[in-house]
XYZ file of C-alpha atoms in Angstrom:
419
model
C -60.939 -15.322 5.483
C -57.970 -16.019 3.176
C -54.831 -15.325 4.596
C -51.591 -14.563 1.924
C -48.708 -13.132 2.215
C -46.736 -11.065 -0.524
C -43.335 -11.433 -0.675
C -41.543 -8.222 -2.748
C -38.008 -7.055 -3.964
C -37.203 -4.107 -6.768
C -33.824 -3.459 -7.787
C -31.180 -1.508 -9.904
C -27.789 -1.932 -11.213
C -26.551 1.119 -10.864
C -29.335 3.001 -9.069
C -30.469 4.461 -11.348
C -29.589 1.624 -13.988
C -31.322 -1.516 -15.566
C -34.282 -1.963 -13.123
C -36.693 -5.043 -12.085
C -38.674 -6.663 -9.725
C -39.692 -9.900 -7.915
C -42.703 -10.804 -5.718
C -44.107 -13.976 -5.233
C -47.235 -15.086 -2.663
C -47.450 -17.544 0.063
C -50.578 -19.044 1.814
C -49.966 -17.809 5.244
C -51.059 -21.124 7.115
C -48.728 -23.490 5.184
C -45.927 -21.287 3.097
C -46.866 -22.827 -0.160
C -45.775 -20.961 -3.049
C -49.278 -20.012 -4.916
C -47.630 -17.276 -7.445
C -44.513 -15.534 -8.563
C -43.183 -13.421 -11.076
C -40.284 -11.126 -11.651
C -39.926 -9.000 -14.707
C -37.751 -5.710 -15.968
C -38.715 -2.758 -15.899
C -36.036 -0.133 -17.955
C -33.650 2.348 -16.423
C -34.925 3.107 -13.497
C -34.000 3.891 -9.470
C -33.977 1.014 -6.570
C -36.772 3.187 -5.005
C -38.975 2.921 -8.532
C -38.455 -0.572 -8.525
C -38.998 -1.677 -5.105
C -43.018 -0.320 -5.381
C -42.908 -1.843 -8.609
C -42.435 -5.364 -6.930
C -44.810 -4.021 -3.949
C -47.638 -3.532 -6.887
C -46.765 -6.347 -8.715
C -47.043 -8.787 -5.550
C -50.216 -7.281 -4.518
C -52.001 -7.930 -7.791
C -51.038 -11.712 -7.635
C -52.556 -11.711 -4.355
C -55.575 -10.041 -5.745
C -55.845 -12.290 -8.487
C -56.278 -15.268 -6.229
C -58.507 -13.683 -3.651
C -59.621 -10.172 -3.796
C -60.829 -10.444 0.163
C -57.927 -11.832 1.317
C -56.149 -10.426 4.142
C -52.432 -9.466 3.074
C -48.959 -9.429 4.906
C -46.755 -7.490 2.647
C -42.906 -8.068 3.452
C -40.350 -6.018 1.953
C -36.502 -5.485 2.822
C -37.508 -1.316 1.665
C -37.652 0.290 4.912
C -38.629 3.371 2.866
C -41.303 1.778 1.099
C -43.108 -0.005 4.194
C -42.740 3.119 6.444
C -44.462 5.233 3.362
C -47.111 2.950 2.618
C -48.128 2.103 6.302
C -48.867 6.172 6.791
C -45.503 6.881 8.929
C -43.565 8.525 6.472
C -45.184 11.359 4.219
C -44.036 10.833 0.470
C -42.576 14.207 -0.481
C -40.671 12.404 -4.153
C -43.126 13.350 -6.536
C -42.364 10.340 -8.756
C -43.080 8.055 -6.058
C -46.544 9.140 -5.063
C -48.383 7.927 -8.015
C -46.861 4.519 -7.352
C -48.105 4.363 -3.834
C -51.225 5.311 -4.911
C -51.292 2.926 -7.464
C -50.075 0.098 -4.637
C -53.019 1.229 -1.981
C -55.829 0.946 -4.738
C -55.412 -2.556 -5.193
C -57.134 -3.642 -2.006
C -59.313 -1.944 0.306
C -58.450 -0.220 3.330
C -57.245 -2.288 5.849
C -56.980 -5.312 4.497
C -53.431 -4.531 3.658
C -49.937 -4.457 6.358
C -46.825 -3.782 6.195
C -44.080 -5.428 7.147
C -40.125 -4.524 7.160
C -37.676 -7.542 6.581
C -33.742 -7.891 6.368
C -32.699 -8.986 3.272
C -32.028 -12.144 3.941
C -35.081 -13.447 4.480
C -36.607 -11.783 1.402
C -34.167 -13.951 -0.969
C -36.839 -15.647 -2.608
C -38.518 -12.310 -4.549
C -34.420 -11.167 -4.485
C -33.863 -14.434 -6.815
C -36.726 -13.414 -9.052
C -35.580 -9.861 -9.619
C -31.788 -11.090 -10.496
C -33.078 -14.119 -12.720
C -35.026 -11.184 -14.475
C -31.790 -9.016 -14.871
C -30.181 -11.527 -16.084
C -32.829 -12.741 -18.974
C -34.809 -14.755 -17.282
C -37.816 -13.116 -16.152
C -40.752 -15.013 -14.606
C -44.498 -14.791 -15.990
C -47.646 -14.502 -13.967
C -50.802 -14.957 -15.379
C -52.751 -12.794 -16.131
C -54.750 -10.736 -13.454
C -57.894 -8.883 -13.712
C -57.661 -4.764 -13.345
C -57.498 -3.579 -9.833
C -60.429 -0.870 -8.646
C -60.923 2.313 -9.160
C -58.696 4.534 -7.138
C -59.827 6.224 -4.006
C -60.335 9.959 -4.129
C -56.726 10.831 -2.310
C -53.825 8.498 -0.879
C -54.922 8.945 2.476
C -52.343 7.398 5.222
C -49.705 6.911 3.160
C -49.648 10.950 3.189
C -50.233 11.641 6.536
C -48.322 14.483 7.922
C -46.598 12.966 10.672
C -43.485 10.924 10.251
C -42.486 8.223 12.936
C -38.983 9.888 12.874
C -37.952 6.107 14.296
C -33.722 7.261 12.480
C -33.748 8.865 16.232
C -33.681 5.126 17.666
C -30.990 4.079 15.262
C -27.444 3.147 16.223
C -24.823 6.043 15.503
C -24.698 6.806 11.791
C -27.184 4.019 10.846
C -28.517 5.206 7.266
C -31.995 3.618 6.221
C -31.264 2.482 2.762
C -33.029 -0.022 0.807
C -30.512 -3.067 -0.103
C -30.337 -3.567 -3.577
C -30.139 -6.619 -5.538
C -26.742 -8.245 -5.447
C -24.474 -8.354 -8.279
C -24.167 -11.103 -10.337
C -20.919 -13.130 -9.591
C -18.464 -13.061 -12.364
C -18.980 -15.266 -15.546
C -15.608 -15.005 -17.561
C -12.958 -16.379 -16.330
C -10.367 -13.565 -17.561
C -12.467 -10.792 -15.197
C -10.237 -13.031 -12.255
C -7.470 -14.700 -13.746
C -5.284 -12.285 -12.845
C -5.588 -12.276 -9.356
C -3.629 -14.937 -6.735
C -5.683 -16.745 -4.364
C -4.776 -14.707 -0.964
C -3.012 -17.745 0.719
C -0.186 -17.845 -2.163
C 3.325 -17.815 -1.146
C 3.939 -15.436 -4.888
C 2.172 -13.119 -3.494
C 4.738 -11.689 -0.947
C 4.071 -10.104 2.330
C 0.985 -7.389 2.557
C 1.248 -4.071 3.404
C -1.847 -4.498 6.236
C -3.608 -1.222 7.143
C -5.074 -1.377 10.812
C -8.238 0.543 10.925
C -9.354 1.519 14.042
C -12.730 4.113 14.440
C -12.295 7.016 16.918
C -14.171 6.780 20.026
C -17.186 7.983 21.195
C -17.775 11.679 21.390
C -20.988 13.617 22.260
C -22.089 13.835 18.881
C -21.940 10.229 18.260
C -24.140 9.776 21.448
C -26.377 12.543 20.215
C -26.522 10.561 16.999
C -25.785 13.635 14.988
C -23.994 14.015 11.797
C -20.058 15.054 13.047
C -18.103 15.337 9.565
C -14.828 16.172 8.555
C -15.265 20.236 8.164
C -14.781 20.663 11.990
C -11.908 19.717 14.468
C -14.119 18.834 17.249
C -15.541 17.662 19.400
C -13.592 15.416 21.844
C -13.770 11.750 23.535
C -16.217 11.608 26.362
C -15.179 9.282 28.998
C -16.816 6.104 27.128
C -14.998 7.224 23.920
C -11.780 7.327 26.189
C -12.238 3.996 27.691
C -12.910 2.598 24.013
C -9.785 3.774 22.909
C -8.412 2.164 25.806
C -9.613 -1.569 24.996
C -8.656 -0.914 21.588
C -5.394 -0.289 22.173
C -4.854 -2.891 24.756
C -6.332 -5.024 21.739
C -3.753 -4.030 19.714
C -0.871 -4.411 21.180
C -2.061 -7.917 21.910
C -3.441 -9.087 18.627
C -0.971 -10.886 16.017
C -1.478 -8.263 13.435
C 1.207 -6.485 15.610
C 2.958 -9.111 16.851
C 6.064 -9.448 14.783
C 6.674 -5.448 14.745
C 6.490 -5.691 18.402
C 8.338 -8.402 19.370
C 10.810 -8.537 16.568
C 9.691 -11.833 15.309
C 9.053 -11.302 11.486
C 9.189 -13.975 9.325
C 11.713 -12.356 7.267
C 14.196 -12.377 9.923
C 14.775 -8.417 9.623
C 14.813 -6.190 12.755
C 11.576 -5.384 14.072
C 10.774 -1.663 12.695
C 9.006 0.795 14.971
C 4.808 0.710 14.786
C 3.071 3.076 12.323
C 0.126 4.884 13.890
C -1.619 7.024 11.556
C -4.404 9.633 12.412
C -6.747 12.524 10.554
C -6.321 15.649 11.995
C -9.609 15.045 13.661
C -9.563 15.699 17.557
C -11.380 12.852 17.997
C -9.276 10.543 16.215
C -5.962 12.304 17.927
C -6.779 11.203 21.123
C -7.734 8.011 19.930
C -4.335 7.730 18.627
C -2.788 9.244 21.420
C -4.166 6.140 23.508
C -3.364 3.684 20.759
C 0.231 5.049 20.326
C 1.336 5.716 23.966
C 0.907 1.757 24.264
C 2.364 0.656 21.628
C 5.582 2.551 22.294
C 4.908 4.947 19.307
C 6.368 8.553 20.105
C 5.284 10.426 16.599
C 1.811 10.036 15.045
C 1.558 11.435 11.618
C -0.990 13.386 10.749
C -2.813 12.855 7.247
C -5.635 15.273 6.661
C -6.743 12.855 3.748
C -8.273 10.606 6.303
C -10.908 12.994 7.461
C -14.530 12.103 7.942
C -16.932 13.051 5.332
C -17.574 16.606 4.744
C -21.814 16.666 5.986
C -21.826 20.523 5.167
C -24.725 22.131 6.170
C -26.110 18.372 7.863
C -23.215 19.104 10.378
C -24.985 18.581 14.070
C -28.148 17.618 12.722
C -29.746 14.400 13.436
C -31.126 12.296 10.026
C -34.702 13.135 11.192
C -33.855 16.455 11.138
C -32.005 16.301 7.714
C -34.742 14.606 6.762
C -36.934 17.327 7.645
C -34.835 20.333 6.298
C -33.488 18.605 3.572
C -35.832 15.932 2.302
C -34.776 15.773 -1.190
C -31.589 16.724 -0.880
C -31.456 13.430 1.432
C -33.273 11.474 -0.874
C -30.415 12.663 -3.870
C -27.694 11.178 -2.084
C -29.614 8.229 -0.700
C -30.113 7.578 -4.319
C -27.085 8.392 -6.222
C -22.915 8.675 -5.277
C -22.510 12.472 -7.191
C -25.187 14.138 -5.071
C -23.442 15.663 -1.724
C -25.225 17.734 1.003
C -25.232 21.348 0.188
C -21.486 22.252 1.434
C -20.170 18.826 1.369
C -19.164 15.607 -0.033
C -20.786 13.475 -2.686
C -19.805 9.590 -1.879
C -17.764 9.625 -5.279
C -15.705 12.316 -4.144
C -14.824 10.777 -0.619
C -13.878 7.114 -2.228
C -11.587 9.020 -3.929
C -10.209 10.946 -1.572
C -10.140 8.088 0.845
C -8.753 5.495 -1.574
C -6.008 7.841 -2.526
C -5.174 7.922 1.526
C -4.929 4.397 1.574
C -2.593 4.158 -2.010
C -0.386 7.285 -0.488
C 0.218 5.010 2.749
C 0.673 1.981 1.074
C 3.529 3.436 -1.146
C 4.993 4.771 1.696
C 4.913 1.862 4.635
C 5.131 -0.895 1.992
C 4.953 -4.408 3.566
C 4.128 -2.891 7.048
C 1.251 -3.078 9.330
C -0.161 0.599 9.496
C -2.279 1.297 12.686
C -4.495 4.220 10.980
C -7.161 5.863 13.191
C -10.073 7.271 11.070
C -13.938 7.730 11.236
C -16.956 5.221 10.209
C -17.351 6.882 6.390
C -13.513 6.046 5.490
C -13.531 2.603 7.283
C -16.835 1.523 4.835
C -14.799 3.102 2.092
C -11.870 0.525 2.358
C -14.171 -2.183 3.235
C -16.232 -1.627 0.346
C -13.920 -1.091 -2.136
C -11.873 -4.289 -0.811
C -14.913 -6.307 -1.308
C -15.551 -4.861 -4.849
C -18.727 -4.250 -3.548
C -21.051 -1.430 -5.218
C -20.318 2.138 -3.906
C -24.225 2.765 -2.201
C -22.727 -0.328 -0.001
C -20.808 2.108 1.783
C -24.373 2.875 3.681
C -25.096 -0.985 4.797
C -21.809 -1.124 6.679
C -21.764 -0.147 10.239
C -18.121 0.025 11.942
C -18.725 1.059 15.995
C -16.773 3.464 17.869
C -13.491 2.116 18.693
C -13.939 -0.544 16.516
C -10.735 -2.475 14.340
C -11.294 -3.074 10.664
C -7.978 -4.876 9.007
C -6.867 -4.760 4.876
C -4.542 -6.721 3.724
C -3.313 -5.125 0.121
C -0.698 -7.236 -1.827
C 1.882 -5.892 -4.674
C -0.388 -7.486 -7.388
C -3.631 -4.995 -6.411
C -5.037 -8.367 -4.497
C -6.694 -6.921 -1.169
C -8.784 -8.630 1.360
C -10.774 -8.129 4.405
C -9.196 -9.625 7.348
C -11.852 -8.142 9.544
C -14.333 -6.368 10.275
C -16.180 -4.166 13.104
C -14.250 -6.050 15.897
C -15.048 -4.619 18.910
C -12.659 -4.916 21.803
């Protein structure tokens, strides 16, 4: 029996935005590229568009042998748990597309496979060479069967509620297509290359993740709209290691030791904290050595406000709240009920950062925060999209350093280190 395997990718810019897909098919035995295509598909959502490549794939792979058996690999974790029966589709737009996807072939001759993104870069190419006018034709493929009375697995009751396996605050998202690097020269111009001597010293914001409490063991959503809880004694001993890490590193060096390049006196280090216990005694640690006597306190660098998610796990959001969940999965001005839309946290959090940058210009800034503001800053450094906030994972206890010049040039130093 033929062996293929379908290769699939859906994408918008802008979520929802201008939409399409790629999927190609490989012979399993030797990789051979036997079919591809990658077309638009409107305004539309990532979600829309990733079952659009999904259906799209499977058809070339009918086309060339309708009793083939068929690997289907897709970076949408949302779209190969659904379709393999261990996620029940409760978006009502998205059910006629599943069905529409399981009709093609018969039952079981179809699986499912999740994939990072990286190795789906081939049907990733096809989608963005569609978006940007140059969509790829298949030829063309006879109708698929006659639908099956009802969906059948793919609306099985019982999710595999696998979020509970997760690491702390891991969100299942689907990646979406990257964004096309900049064409015209004058979108950069502007901007010094980071190593230039014009540019003047940084102001360099140390970001450093509280460590771990309960919650974050418990894997639950612990937000901004309540003071607890407190370290546990691993979240104490990463606090610990990061500030040993600290006051070793050479991001502190020269306010420590006196040593600046400029020659001037050594000021005092900067620790910075939200009024979050958590992060309090995290700074505590950090600041008692380093030699720091006052913390301030900035209530702008909070955690995200979860509402009524507070202490719930994401399978249980996902139970109570399923499209709620899928809202702001989907789209940065939905917010759980009670709390924050992403939109209105980057700009609360990227006002923090401007407010301490006008204040401590040209210093390094030790600021201890949670995981929602640290992808914030990284994100927005990285001009990357604002649903990226979701694909970056900064650990308890963890240092992320910005570097933000006079001129609005920033960069990412680094990221996630763990000490």
């Amino acid at each position: 029996m033929t062996q293929l395997i379908v290769e699939a990718d859906g994408g918008s810019r802008g979520n929802p935005g201008p939409a399409a897909f790629g999927a190609l098919v490989r012979a399993a035995a030797s990789g051979e590229v036997l079919a591809e295509i990658g077309e638009t598909i409107g305004d539309t959502t990532n979600n829309v568009a990733e079952y659009r490549g999904l259906i799209a794939g499977l058809r070339l792979a009918h086309a060339i042998d309708p009793d083939a058996t068929v690997e289907a690999r897709l970076d949408s974790k949302l779209v190969v748990e659904q379709m393999s029966g261990r996620w029940k589709i409760k978006h009502a737009g998205l059910r006629p597309l599943a069905l529409e996807a399981q009709r093609i072939f018969p039952p079981g001759q179809v699986t499912y496979t999740w994939v990072p993104r990286a190795k789906n870069a081939a049907a990733d190419r096809l989608l963005n060479d569609a978006l940007d006018g140059k969509p790829r034709a298949a030829p063309a493929a006879p109708e698929p069967p006659e639908p099956p009375a009802q969906l059948g697995s793919a609306t099985a009751e019982t999710q595999q509620l696998f979020v509970e396996t997760a690491p702390p605050e891991t969100f299942p998202v689907e990646p979406g297509p990257a964004e096309p690097a900049a064409e015209k020269p004058e979108q950069t111009g502007g901007l010094m290359a980071v190593w230039s001597s014009e540019l003047g010293p940084p102001t360099t914001l140390v970001l450093v993740r509280h460590g771990q409490t309960p919650m974050t063991k418990a894997r639950v959503f612990s937000g901004g709209g309540a003071v607890g809880p407190s370290l546990d004694d691993v979240g104490q001993q990463q606090a610990k290691r990061a500030a040993e890490f600290l006051a070793e590193s050479d991001v502190l060096a020269a306010t420590l030791s006196g040593t600046a390049e400029s020659g001037a006196a050594a000021a005092s280090p900067i620790v910075v904290a939200s009024p979050m216990q958590r992060t309090r005694e995290t700074a505590g640690v950090i600041a008692a050595r380093l030699g720091v006597a006052d913390i301030a306190v900035d209530e702008q660098w909070r955690e995200c406000e979860f509402g009524a998610w507070e202490g719930l796990t994401l399978a249980e959001i996902t139970e109570r709240y399923p499209d709620e969940l899928a809202a702001w999965f989907s789209t940065t001005t939905a917010a759980p009920p009670g709390g924050e839309s992403l939109d209105d946290l980057f700009g609360r959090i990227t006002g923090a950062r401007d407010r301490t940058v006008a204040r401590y210009t040209g210093r390094t800034v030790v600021v201890v925060t949670h995981s929602m503001p640290i992808r914030v800053l990284a994100s927005s450094t990285l001009e990357a999209p604002p649903s990226s906030v979701l694909r970056l994972q900064p650990a308890p206890g963890s240092v992320t350093e910005i570097q933000l010049y006079d001129d609005g040039t920033s960069t990412l130093a680094g990221f996630n280190h763990r000490p």
